Amino acid sequence: MTLNDFVFACPVCRGELEELGADSLHCSVDDLTFGFEAGIWRFLPPERATALAQFRQEYETVRRSEGRGSDDPAFYRALPFVRGNGTRMNADDTEMNQQISQNKKIGKKSDKSAQSLMKNSWKERARRYERLVGQVVTPFEQSWQRPLKILDLGAGNGWLSNRLAARGHVVAAVDLGVNEWDGLGAHRHYETDIVCVQAEFDKLPLAAGQVDLAIFNASLHYAVDVAVTLGEAVRVLRPGGWVVVVDTAVYQHPASGQQMVAEREAAFLQRYGFASNALPSENFLTPARLNQLAAALRLRWRKIETVPTWRRWIRRAKVALRRQREPAQFPIIIFATEGTEVLEG
């Protein structure tokens, strides 16, 4: 079934879907019907919605606590460039979350510290977005000379989808969350045309071979098995397409990432009463894991640094002097199939 230039398929069997009406698609093989509600295609089967309920509830609890969202459409349209009191932090910035939780012990100073951390978080997000556009999106635009078909995987409130659609591309925003303040429902604030899809990354409701760029937007670390999740994104790529990973922590040593996870879970348990680990996610990447994934899926990969070398060295020196664990890096990771050119930045 083709809608808005995307060819939908059953997320269970990957078979063709029959159009029952303007707002309904049906899979005769699995006897499943998928509806279009409030501007969002709902491709989450009932049993998967039940299995993911705890994860979704805890995720939204954390984000509510952080003061997510705004009543002003201009807030969403400006993302990731947000200033002043409207600044919000992305819940995927786990180290920031951890620091804010620790700052609660300080008392009155914690609000000011949290605001500063949040502002810095969006500043970093904006810089990585500009790097993504400059080193990934623009070269693709110049190479293909046509609107690109892009998946925003982990779209959240759709800020990246909005930015890419404004550049003239055909974009599908994919996420589990559908609320109007932090999920796909926030599409109502945008003036661009975005295809909103509630679905799992491991079971994309799309036919194979149709996407130019599949961008994991601060989301690949939630995968229970990155090889499965990455493989599904590769399945829907057309020849010459890329899978791009943005805002997922990369550590040189697995022990550093494991320590980060333990620290985050302890901080969340103290602050929220749960560790926020309903899914046994991989949580981070390492060069060794990236090599393993590339070998298993017959891919090539490279990274684009988003922080100047001198800044990375200064930070490493500071944590070494303080005897802290290795800091996370957040490069842009590009995966391409063998034989596909990976442009150098």
C-alpha atoms as one frame of an Amber mdcrd trajectory, in Angstrom:
protein
   0.000   0.000   0.000   1.484   3.352  -1.061   0.713   6.457   0.981   2.581
   9.750   0.871   5.310   8.083  -1.236   6.016   5.359   1.357   5.066   1.768
   0.588   3.574   0.296   3.750   3.635  -3.406   4.577   2.446  -5.534   7.484
   4.938  -5.241  10.375   4.326  -8.886  11.283   4.565 -10.767   7.966   5.827
  -7.906   5.742   3.052  -8.749   3.318   0.902  -6.368   1.323  -1.835  -4.373
   3.001  -5.353  -3.869   1.716  -6.937  -0.439   1.961 -10.262  -0.698   3.781
 -10.797   3.034   3.699  -8.901   6.292   3.871  -7.978   5.613   7.495  -7.561
   1.850   7.649  -5.237  -0.838   6.258  -5.700  -4.587   6.646  -3.392  -7.611
   6.520  -5.389 -10.671   5.476  -2.571 -13.059   6.438  -2.422 -12.013  10.098
  -5.972 -10.627  10.221  -4.694  -7.332  11.599  -6.108  -3.893  10.908  -4.013
  -0.758  11.275  -5.674   2.615  11.660  -4.858   6.259  11.067  -5.726   8.228
  14.207  -5.007  11.871  15.008  -2.629  12.121  12.079  -0.612   9.018  13.045
  -0.523   5.580  11.444  -0.765   2.990  14.249   1.310  -0.068  13.346   1.816
  -1.484  16.839   0.004  -4.846  17.167  -1.948  -5.295  20.442   0.434  -7.874
  21.905   3.442  -5.633  21.254   1.685  -2.648  22.794   1.193  -4.733  25.938
   4.810  -5.931  25.965   6.113  -2.371  25.653   3.672  -0.746  28.079   6.060
  -0.559  31.064   8.873   0.884  28.967   6.589   3.531  27.486   5.086   4.451
  30.850   8.462   4.844  32.557   9.869   6.785  29.610   7.016   9.287  29.688
   7.220   9.587  33.477  10.854  10.641  33.228  10.177  13.123  30.478   7.182
  14.624  32.283   9.369  15.113  35.339  11.923  16.956  33.235   9.364  19.517
  32.133   8.955  18.308  28.587   7.032  20.202  25.925   5.432  23.608  25.560
   2.105  25.240  24.749   3.839  27.411  22.171   4.156  25.943  18.650   7.187
  28.190  18.135   9.043  26.129  20.745   8.774  22.992  18.613   9.423  24.760
  15.320  12.657  26.232  16.686  14.123  22.893  17.771  16.944  22.056  18.124
  17.741  25.757  18.411  16.132  26.709  21.721  17.169  29.554  23.978  16.388
  31.089  27.336  13.789  29.647  29.689  12.280  27.517  26.926  15.299  25.247
  26.861  14.556  21.572  27.402  16.864  18.619  27.769  16.475  15.420  25.821
  15.930  12.456  28.129  18.399  10.444  26.097  21.227  12.589  27.487  21.719
  10.084  30.264  24.791  11.683  31.773  22.961  15.000  32.054  20.048  13.227
  33.730  22.411  11.649  36.182  23.976  14.986  37.118  20.578  16.601  37.594
  19.524  13.768  39.876  22.680  14.220  41.932  22.085  17.971  42.074  18.817
  17.367  43.912  20.927  16.887  47.023  22.167  20.473  46.759  18.785  22.044
  47.404  18.000  25.478  45.997  20.997  25.452  43.666  19.726  22.383  41.847
  17.177  24.220  39.676  19.803  26.612  38.361  22.236  23.769  37.749  19.572
  21.729  35.974  18.651  24.652  33.740  22.291  25.126  32.804  22.687  21.427
  31.995  19.532  21.433  29.896  20.658  24.471  27.930  24.016  22.855  27.246
  22.300  19.635  26.169  20.267  21.324  23.444  23.329  23.297  22.408  25.144
  20.010  21.832  22.127  18.576  20.032  22.009  21.590  17.709  25.697  21.257
  16.884  25.304  17.593  16.011  22.284  18.434  13.851  24.314  20.981  11.879
  27.044  18.394  11.433  24.446  15.877  10.215  23.146  18.317   7.633  26.595
  19.398   6.494  28.231  15.973   6.295  25.323  13.667   5.459  22.168  15.352
   4.179  23.744  17.982   1.932  26.096  15.519   0.145  23.094  13.258  -0.504
  21.089  16.177  -1.865  23.926  17.116  -4.194  24.433  13.526  -5.312  20.813
  12.549  -5.974  19.411  15.921  -7.107  15.903  14.993  -5.954  13.857  14.900
  -2.758  15.165  12.166  -0.470  13.023   9.577   1.241  14.084   9.614   4.899
  13.169   7.691   8.056  13.509   9.532  11.369  13.773   6.564  13.740  13.090
   7.674  17.297  11.489  10.880  16.092  10.017  11.871  19.456   8.244  15.188
  18.963   9.318  15.222  15.329  11.761  18.135  15.402  14.255  16.441  13.052
  11.489  15.308  10.704  10.223  18.872  10.569  13.675  20.209   9.709  14.243
  17.633   6.971  10.758  18.040   5.501  11.345  21.797   5.356  14.318  21.039
   3.084  11.906  19.417   0.636  12.343  15.767   1.561   9.754  13.023   2.087
  10.033  12.069   5.758   8.456   9.424   7.972   8.692  10.044  11.711   8.775
   6.689  13.520   8.367   6.325  17.280   6.446   4.449  19.963   5.241   7.613
  21.686   2.148   9.355  20.348   1.358  12.012  22.964   1.023  15.635  21.864
   3.663  17.151  24.143   6.665  14.892  23.475   5.560  12.237  21.000   4.371
  12.032  17.429   1.225  13.961  18.341   3.375  17.093  18.419   3.201  17.042
  14.613   0.223  19.393  14.986   2.673  22.206  15.744   4.486  21.937  12.422
   3.579  23.352   9.030   5.506  20.702   7.102   4.114  17.451   5.710   5.373
  14.528   7.807   4.212  10.901   7.706   3.854   9.885  11.366   4.165   6.171
  12.126   3.845   4.430  15.488   5.948   1.293  15.129   8.878  -0.713  16.469
  12.300  -0.366  14.885  12.623  -4.157  14.647   9.341  -4.452  12.737   9.109
  -1.498  10.407   5.791  -1.423   8.506   7.549  -0.731   5.226   8.301  -2.676
   2.079  11.972  -3.312   1.361  14.304  -1.170  -0.719  12.702   2.281  -0.682
  14.568   4.571   1.756  17.584   6.797   1.040  18.486   7.618   4.648  17.416
   5.818   7.808  18.456   8.015  10.730  18.473   6.660  14.276  17.812   9.896
  16.139  19.052   9.404  19.735  17.463   5.977  19.663  19.685   3.055  18.590
  20.867   2.530  22.168  17.336   1.391  23.091  17.707  -1.656  20.841  17.698
  -4.990  22.640  19.820  -6.461  19.839  21.428  -3.779  17.689  22.196  -6.326
  14.960  18.482  -7.060  14.534  17.485  -3.395  14.680  20.207  -2.291  12.292
  19.414  -5.154   9.946  15.794  -4.040   9.739  16.863  -0.518   8.796  19.170
  -1.946   6.126  16.265  -3.996   4.746  14.289  -0.891   3.818  17.261   0.937
   2.236  17.314   1.363  -1.502  20.654   0.771  -3.314  23.096   3.495  -2.338
  21.267   4.331   0.881  22.790   4.862   4.314  21.857   4.092   7.896  22.951
   6.970  10.115  23.271   6.880  13.909  23.101  10.167  15.810  23.257  10.827
  19.561  24.062   7.340  20.793  26.946   7.069  23.244  30.162   5.439  22.054
  32.837   4.238  24.491  36.248   2.812  23.711  35.847   0.223  26.463  32.691
  -1.781  27.266  33.367  -1.451  31.002  32.945   2.319  30.745  29.542   1.953
  29.126  28.495  -0.643  31.668  29.494   1.709  34.460  27.464   4.506  32.855
  24.404   2.254  32.752  24.820   1.268  36.407  25.188   4.912  37.442  22.150
   5.961  35.431  19.964   3.177  36.794  20.964   4.029  40.363  20.197   7.712
  39.764  16.816   6.920  38.196  15.938   4.510  40.989  16.649   7.201  43.560
  14.767   9.913  41.708  11.822   8.064  40.167  11.546   4.821  42.080  12.425
   2.666  39.060  15.666   1.964  37.207  14.136   2.565  33.761  15.421  -0.739
  32.410  12.184  -2.431  31.398  13.913  -3.359  28.145  17.324  -5.098  28.235
  18.731  -2.502  25.842  22.341  -2.479  24.645  22.551   1.179  25.805  25.822
   2.121  24.065  28.249   1.238  21.290  31.981   0.541  21.110  34.347   0.351
  18.113  34.516  -3.405  18.616  30.720  -3.681  18.529  30.569  -1.519  15.406
  33.091  -3.773  13.672  31.111  -6.809  14.754  27.881  -5.345  13.368  29.519
  -4.407  10.085  30.924  -7.905   9.634  27.647  -9.627  10.501  25.538  -7.464
   8.177  28.148  -6.978   5.430  28.305  -3.249   5.974  30.999  -0.605   5.979
  31.024   2.060   8.641  32.782   5.256   9.485  32.323   7.989  12.044  32.105
  11.754  11.835  33.310  13.520  14.944  30.951  16.178  16.265  33.367  17.693
  18.787  36.743  19.262  17.890  39.775  17.129  18.713  41.140  19.642  21.204
  37.888  19.606  23.180  37.875  15.820  23.336  41.469  15.791  24.621  40.717
  18.403  27.279  37.742  16.442  28.529  39.733  13.213  28.650  42.490  14.962
  30.584  39.989  16.309  33.107  38.365  12.959  33.787  41.785  11.319  34.049
  42.904  13.850  36.651  39.670  13.332  38.577  39.942   9.554  38.165  36.493
   9.394  36.646  35.307   6.906  34.085  35.866   7.376  30.386  33.492  10.029
  28.981  31.027   9.112  26.277  31.557  10.339  22.742  28.665  11.114  20.396
  29.963  10.876  16.833  27.723  10.446  13.824  28.008   6.842  12.621  27.347
   5.982   8.980  26.617   2.439   7.808  26.590   1.614   4.097  26.214  -1.669
   2.272  29.275  -3.139   0.593  29.848  -1.458  -2.733  28.126   1.753  -1.648
  30.304   4.837  -1.473  30.727   6.339   1.993  31.581   9.971   1.409  34.414
  11.360   3.458  33.682  14.413   5.605
